[in-house]
Short mmCIF file of C-alpha atoms in Angstrom, two decimals:
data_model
loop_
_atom_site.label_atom_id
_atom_site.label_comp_id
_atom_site.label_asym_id
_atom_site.label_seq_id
_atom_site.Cartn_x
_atom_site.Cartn_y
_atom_site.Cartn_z
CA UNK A 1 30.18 -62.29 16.32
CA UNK A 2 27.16 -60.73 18.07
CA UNK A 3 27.02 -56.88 17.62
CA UNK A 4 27.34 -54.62 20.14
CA UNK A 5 26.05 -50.86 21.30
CA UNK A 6 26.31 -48.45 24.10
CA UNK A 7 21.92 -47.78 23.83
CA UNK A 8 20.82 -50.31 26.67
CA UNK A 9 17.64 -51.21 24.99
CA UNK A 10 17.08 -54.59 23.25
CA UNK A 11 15.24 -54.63 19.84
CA UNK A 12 12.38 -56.83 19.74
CA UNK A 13 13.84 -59.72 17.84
CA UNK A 14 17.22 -59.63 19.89
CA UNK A 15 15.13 -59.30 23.56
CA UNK A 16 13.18 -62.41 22.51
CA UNK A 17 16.74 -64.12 21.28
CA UNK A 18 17.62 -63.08 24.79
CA UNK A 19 14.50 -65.00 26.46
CA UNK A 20 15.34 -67.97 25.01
CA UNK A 21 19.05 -68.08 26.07
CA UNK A 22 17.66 -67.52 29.45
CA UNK A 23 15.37 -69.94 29.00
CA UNK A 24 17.72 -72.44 27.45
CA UNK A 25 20.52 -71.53 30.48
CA UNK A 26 18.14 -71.93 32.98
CA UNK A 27 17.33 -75.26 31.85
CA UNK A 28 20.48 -76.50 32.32
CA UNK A 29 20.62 -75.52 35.39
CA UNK A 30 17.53 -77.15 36.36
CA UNK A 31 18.65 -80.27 34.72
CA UNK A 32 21.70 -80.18 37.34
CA UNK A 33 21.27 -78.40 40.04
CA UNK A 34 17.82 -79.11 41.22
CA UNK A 35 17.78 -82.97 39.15
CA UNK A 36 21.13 -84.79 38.28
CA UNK A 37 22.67 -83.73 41.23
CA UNK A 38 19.53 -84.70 44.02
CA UNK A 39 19.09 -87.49 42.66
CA UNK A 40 22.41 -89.38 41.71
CA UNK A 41 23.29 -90.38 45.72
CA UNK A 42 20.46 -92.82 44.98
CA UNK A 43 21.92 -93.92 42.13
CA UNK A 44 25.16 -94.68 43.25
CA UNK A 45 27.52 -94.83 46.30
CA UNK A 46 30.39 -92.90 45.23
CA UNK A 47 28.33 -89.69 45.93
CA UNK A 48 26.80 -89.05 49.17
CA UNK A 49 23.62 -86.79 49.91
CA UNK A 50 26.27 -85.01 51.59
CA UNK A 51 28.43 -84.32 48.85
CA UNK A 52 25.56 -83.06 46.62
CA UNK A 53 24.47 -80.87 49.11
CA UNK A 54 27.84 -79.35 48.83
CA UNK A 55 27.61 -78.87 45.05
CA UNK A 56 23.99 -77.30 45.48
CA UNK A 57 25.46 -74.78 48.17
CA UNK A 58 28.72 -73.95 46.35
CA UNK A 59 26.72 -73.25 43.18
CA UNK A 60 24.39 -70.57 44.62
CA UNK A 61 27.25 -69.19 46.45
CA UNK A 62 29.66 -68.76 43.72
CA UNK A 63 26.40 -67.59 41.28
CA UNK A 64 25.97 -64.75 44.33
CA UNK A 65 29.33 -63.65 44.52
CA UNK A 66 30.15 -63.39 40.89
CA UNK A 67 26.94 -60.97 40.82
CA UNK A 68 28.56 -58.62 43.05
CA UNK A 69 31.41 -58.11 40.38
CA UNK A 70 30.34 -58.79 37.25
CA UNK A 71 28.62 -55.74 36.28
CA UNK A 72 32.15 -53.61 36.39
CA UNK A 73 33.78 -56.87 34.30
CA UNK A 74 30.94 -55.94 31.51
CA UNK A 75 31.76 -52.78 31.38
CA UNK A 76 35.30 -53.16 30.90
CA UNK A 77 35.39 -55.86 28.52
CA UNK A 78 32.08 -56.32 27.24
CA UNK A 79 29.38 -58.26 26.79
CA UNK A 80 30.87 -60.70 24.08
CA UNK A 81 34.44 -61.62 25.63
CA UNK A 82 31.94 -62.29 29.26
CA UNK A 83 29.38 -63.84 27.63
CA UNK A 84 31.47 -65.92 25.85
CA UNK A 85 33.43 -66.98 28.77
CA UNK A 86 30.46 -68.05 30.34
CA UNK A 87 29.06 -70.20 28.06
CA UNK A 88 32.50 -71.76 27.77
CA UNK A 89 32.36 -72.09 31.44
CA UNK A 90 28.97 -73.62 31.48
CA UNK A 91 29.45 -75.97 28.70
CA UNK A 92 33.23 -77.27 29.68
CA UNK A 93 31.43 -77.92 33.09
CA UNK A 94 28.73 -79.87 32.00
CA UNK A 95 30.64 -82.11 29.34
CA UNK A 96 33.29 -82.66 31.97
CA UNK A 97 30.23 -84.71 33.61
CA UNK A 98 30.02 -87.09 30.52
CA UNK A 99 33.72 -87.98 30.85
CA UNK A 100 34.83 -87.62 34.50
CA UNK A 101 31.38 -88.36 36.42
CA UNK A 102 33.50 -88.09 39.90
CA UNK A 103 32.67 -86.19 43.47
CA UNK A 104 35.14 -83.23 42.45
CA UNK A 105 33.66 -82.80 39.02
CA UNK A 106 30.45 -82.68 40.23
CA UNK A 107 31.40 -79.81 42.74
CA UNK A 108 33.81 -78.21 40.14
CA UNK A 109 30.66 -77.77 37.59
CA UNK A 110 28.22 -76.76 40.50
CA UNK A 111 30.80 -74.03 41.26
CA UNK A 112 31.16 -73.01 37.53
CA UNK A 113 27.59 -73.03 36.19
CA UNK A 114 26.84 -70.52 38.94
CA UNK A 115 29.55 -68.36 37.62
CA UNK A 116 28.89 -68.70 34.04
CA UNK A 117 24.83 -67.95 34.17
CA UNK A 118 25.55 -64.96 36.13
CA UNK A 119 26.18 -62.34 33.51
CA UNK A 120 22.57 -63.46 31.26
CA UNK A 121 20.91 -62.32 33.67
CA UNK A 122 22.54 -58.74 34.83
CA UNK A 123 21.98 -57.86 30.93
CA UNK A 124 18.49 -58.80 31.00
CA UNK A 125 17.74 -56.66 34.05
CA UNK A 126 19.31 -53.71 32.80
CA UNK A 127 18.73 -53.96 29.38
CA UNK A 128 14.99 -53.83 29.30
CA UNK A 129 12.53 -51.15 27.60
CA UNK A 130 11.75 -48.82 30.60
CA UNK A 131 8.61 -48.19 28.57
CA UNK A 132 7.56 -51.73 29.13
CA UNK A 133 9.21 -52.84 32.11
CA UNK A 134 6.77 -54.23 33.83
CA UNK A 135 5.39 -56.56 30.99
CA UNK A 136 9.46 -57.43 29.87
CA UNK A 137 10.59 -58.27 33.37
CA UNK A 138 7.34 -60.68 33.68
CA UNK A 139 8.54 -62.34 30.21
CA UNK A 140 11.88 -62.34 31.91
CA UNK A 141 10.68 -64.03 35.15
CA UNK A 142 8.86 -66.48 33.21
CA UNK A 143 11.73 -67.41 31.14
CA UNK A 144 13.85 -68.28 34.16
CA UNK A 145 10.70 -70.10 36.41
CA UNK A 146 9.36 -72.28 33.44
CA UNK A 147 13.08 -72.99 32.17
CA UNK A 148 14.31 -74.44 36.19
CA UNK A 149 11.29 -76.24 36.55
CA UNK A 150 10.99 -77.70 32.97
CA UNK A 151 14.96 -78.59 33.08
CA UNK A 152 14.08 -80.44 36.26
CA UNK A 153 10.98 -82.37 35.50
CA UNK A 154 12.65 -83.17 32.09
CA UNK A 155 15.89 -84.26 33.69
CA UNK A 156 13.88 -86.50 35.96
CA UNK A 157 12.19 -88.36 33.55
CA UNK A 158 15.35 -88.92 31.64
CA UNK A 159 17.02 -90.41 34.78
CA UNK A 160 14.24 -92.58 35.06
CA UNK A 161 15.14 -93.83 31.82
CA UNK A 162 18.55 -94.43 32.44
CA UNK A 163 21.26 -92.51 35.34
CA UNK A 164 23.68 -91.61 32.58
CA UNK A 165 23.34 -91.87 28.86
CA UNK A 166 21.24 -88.60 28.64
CA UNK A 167 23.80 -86.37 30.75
CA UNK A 168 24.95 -84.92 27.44
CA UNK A 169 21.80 -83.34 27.39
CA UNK A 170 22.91 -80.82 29.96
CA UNK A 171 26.09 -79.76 27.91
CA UNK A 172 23.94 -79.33 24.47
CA UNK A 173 21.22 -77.28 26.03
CA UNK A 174 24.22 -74.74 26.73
CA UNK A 175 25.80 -75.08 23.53
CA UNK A 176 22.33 -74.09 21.64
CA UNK A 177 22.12 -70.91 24.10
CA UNK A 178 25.54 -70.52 23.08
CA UNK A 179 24.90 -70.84 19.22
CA UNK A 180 21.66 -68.37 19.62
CA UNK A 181 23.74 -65.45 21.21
CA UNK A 182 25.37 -65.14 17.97
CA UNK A 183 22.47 -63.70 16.56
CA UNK A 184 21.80 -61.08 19.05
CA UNK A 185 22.98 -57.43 19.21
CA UNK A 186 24.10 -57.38 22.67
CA UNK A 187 23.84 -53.78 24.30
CA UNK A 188 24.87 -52.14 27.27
CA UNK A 189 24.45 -48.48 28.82
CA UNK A 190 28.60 -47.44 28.53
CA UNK A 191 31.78 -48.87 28.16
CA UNK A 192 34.11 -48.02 30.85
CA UNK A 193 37.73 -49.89 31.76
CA UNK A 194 38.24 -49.24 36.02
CA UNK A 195 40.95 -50.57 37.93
CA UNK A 196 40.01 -52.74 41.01
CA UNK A 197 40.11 -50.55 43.60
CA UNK A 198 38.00 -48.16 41.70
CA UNK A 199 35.23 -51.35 40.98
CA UNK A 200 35.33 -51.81 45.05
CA UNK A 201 34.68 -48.36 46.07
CA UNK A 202 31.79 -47.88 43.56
CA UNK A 203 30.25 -51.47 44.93
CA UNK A 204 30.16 -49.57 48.59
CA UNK A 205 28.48 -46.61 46.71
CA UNK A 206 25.88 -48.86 45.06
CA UNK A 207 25.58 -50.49 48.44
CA UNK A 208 25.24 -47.17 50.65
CA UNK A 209 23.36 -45.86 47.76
CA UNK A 210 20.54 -48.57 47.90
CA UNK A 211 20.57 -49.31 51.44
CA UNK A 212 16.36 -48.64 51.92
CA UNK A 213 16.28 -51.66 49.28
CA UNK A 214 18.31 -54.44 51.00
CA UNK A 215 15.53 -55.15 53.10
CA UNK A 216 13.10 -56.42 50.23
CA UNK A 217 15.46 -57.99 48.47
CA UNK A 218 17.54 -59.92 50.71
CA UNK A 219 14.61 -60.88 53.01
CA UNK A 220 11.81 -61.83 50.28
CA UNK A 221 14.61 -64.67 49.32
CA UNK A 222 15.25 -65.64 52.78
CA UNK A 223 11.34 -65.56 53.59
CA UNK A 224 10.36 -68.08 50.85
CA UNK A 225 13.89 -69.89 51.43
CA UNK A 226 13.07 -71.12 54.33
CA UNK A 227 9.72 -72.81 53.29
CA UNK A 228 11.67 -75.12 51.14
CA UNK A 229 12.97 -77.71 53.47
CA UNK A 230 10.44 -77.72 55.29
CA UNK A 231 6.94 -77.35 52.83
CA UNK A 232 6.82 -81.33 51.94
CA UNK A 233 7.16 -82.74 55.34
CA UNK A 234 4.48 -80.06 56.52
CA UNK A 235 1.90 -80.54 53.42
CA UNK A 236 2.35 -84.54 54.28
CA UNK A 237 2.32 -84.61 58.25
CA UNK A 238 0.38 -81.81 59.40
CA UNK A 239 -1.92 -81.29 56.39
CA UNK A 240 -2.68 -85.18 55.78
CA UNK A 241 -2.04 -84.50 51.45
CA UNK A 242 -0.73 -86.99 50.20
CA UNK A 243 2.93 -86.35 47.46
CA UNK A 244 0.16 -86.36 44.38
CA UNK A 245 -1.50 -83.78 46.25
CA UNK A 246 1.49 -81.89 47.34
CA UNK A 247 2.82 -81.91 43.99
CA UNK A 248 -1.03 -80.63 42.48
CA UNK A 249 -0.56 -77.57 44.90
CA UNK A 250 3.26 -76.74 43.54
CA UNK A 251 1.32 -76.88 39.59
CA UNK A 252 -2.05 -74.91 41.11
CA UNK A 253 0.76 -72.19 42.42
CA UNK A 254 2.83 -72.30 38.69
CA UNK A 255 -0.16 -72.01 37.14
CA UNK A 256 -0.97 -69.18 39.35
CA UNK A 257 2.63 -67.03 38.80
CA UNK A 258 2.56 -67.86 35.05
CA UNK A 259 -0.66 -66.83 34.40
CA UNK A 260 0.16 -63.74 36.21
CA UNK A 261 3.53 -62.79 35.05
CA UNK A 262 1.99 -63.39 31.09
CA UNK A 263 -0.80 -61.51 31.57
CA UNK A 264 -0.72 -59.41 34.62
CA UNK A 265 2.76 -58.26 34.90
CA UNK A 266 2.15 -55.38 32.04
CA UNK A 267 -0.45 -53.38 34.10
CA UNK A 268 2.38 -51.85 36.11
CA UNK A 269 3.41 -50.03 33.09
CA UNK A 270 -0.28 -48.61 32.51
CA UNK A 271 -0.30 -47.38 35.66
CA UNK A 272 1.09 -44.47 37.69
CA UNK A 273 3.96 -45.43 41.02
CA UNK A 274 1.28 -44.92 43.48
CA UNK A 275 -0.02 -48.41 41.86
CA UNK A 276 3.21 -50.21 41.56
CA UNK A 277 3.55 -49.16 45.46
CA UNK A 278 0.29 -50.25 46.34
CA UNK A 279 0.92 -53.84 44.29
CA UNK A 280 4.22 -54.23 46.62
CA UNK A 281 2.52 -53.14 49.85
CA UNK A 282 -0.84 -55.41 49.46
CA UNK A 283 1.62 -58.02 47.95
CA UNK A 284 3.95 -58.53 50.72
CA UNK A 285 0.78 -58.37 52.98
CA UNK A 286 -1.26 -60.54 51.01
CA UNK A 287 1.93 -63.42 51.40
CA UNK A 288 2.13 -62.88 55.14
CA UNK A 289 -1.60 -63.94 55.26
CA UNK A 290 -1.91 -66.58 53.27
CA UNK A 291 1.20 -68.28 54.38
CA UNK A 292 0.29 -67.64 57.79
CA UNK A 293 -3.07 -68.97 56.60
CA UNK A 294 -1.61 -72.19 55.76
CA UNK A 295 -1.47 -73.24 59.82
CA UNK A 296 -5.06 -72.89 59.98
CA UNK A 297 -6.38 -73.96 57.21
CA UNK A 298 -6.07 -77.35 56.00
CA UNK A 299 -8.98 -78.42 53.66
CA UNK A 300 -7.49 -79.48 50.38
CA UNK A 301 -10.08 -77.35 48.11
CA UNK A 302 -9.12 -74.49 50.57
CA UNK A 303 -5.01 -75.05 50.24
CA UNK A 304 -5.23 -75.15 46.50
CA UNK A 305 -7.13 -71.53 46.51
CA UNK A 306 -3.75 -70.46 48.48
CA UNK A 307 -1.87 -71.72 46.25
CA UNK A 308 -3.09 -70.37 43.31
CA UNK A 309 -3.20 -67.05 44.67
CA UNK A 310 0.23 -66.73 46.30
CA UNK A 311 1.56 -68.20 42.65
CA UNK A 312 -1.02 -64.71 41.65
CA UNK A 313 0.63 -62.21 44.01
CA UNK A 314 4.19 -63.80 43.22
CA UNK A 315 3.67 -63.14 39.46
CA UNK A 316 3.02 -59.41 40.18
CA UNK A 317 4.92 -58.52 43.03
CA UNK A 318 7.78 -59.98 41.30
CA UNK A 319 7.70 -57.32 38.28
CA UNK A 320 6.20 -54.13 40.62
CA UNK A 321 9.20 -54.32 43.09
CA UNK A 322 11.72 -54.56 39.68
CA UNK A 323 10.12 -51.71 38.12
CA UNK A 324 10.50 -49.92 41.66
CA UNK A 325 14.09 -51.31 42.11
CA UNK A 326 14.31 -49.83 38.63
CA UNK A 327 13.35 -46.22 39.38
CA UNK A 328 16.04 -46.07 42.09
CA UNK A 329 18.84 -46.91 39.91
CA UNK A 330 21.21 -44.39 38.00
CA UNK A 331 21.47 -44.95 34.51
CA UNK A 332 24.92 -44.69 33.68
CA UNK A 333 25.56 -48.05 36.62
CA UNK A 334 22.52 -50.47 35.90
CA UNK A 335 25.09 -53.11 35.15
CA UNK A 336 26.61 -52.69 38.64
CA UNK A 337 23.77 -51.87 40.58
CA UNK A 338 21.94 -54.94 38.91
CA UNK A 339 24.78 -57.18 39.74
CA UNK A 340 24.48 -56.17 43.62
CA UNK A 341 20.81 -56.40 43.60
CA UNK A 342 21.49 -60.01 42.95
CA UNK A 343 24.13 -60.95 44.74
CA UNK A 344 22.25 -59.68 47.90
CA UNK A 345 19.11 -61.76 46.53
CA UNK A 346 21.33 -64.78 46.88
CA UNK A 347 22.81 -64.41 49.86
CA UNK A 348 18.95 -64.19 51.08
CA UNK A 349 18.27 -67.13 49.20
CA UNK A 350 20.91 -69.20 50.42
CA UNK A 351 20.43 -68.12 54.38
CA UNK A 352 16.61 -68.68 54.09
CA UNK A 353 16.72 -72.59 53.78
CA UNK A 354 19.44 -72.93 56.58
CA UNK A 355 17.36 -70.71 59.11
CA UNK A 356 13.83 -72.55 57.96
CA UNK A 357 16.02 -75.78 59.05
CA UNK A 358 17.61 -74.25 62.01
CA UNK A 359 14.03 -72.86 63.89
CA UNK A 360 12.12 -76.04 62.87
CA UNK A 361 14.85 -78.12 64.68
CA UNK A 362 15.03 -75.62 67.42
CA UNK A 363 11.79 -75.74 68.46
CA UNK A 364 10.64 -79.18 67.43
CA UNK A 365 8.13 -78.26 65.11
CA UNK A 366 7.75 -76.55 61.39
CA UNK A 367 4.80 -74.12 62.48
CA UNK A 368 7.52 -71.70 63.63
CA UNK A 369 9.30 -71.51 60.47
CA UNK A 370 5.98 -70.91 58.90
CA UNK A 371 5.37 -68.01 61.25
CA UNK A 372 8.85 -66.69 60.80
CA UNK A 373 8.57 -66.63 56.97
CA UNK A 374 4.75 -64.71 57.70
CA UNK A 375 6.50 -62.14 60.20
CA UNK A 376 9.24 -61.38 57.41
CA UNK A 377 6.16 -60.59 54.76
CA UNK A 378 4.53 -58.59 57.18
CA UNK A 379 7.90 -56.66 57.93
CA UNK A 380 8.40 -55.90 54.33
CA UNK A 381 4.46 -54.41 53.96
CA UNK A 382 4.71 -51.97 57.24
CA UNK A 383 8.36 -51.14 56.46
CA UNK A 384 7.92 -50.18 52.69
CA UNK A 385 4.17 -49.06 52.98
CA UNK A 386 5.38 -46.15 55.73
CA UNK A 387 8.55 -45.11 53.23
CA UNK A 388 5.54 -45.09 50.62
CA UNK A 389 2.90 -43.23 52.49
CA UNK A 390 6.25 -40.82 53.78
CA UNK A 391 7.04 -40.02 50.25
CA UNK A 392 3.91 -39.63 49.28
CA UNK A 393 3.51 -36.72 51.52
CA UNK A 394 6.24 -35.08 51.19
CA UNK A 395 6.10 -34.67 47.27
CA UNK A 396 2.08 -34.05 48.04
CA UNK A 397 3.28 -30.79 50.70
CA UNK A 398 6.42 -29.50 48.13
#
């Protein structure tokens, strides 16, 4: 049984224990959710691109709402019995695939997954060294990005090889996570048992507490959601690349965020909040640019210079606005307040592609979705660079 403790800090060997359950989780999912499941209505007619869809949606809706409550269930029965459940969850899912490959399995395990991966990641976020926040979260953020894309790009070539035989693949990568988080001393910052109504009022306390953060996190999903439907036909129509090309761009940007959250991420805890502030504020203006920059420019050598450094900006922006996320939040509720933070990040996340859809059909043309995502971007620098400069002066005049 993994050990347990009320400090909220992991130990070196159990945070890195922790990385690669993340990693191994996330691979899964990336295996499923953004592989097996896109790819099987060409595979067979039993299951429609419309059913998929379904699955996809479900899953990020069911990962977004668990998030909103699962912070209170770790804190009243802890991280083992919730952990546990979750990898059950996750690997009962995945398995059911191998025996009873049918439309309302498929759904059913979408709808589970995104329960059961929820609770990994509310323990990583508040269980990092506040000492080296900056340089954790980045390790953190890698673990997730490389382990979805890797799951996919692995999941693809195994479909190529054949549609089914390797779907056990999904189910094992859980079950090794699950083996791994045996070893680790799971910690958390209290234990506390609340009833339900207690649990609700104390989510509207997070949410009133944290109100001047919504706006970052719920649009910065939303603004990048709603480049994904709409990216490849607009790298392949407007710009003239060709899919090689378009998929050389999507590497030149990973390259860019990895590099960057390795490397990069741990100069925000070198460095006093006025930088951390000024990373979010040139970061957030620095996307607006260069995605509005995209419309305009449309030289290849040019594009991939964009690419690399809005993969860059991404790699830095994401850790400065957790470690100022981080500085907002009480001690004694990270759990909670983590848990919230996401949820909201979903429900961006999920809205995002629909309204990147919705505008380009509206007005006949993906430019506008483009300049939508840029307005958001340049919303979030003006809004947050005034409450910065505000603060600034007021702790400057006490």
């Amino acid at each position: 049984m993994p050990n347990t403790s009320s400090d909220k800090t992991f130990h070196k060997k159990d945070f890195r224990l922790m990385l690669i359950i993340l990693f191994m989780m996330e691979f899964a999912r990336g295996m499923y959710i953004l592989s097996y499941l896109p790819i099987l209505p060409t595979t067979t007619a039993k299951v429609t691109v419309g059913i998929t869809s379904l699955a996809i949606s479900l899953h990020f809706i069911s990962d977004a709402l668990t998030n909103f409550v699962i912070g209170f269930l770790l804190k009243r029965f802890g991280p083992t019995v919730i952990l546990t459940c979750g990898f059950i969850l996750a690997f009962s899912s995945l398995a059911l695939i191998i025996f009873i490959p049918s439309p309302i399995v498929f759904i059913l395990s979408a709808i589970l997954l995104g329960i059961a991966v929820s609770p990994i990641w509310v323990i990583m976020l508040s269980s990092v060294d506040e000492a080296s926040r900056g340089k954790q979260m980045g390790y953190v953020y890698f673990s997730w990005l490389v382990g979805l894309l890797s799951g996919m790009i692995f999941m693809n070539l195994l479909f190529k090889l054949h549609p089914t035989r390797f779907t056990f693949m999904m189910a094992l990568c859980v079950l090794i996570a699950w083996i791994l988080f045996y070893f680790v001393k799971v910690q958390l910052t209290n234990y506390e048992s609340k009833s339900v109504k207690k649990q609700l009022r104390e989510i509207v306390q997070v949410t009133r507490r944290h109100l001047l953060l919504f706006p970052g996190i719920f649009l910065q999903g939303s603004a990048i959601g709603m480049l994904v439907p709409i990216l490849p036909t607009y790298a392949t129509k407007h710009m003239g690349v060709t899919t090689l090309e378009y998929t050389l761009l999507l590497i030149v940007g990973g390259i860019g965020c990895t590099i960057s959250m390795l490397f990069f991420s741990k100069l925000m805890d070198k460095h006093s909040k006025a930088f951390t502030h000024l990373v979010i504020f040139v970061g957030f203006l620095a996307y607006s640019s260069f995605i509005f920059g995209l419309t305009i420019l449309t030289q290849l050598f040019i594009v991939l210079l964009i690419a690399l450094l809005i993969g860059t900006i991404y790699g830095l922006l994401l850790p400065a606005w957790n470690t100022f996320m981080a500085g907002q939040i009480h001690n004694k509720v990270q759990e909670e307040t983590w848990g919230v933070f996401n949820s909201v990040q979903g429900f961006g996340t999920m809205i995002g592609p629909v309204l990147g859809g919705l505008i380009s059909e509206v007005f006949r043309d993906v430019y506008y979705t483009i300049y939508a995502s840029s307005i958001m971007f340049l919303f979030l620098a003006l809004f947050y660079g005034t409450f910065f400069i505000i603060n600034y002066r007021k702790r400057k005049s006490a």
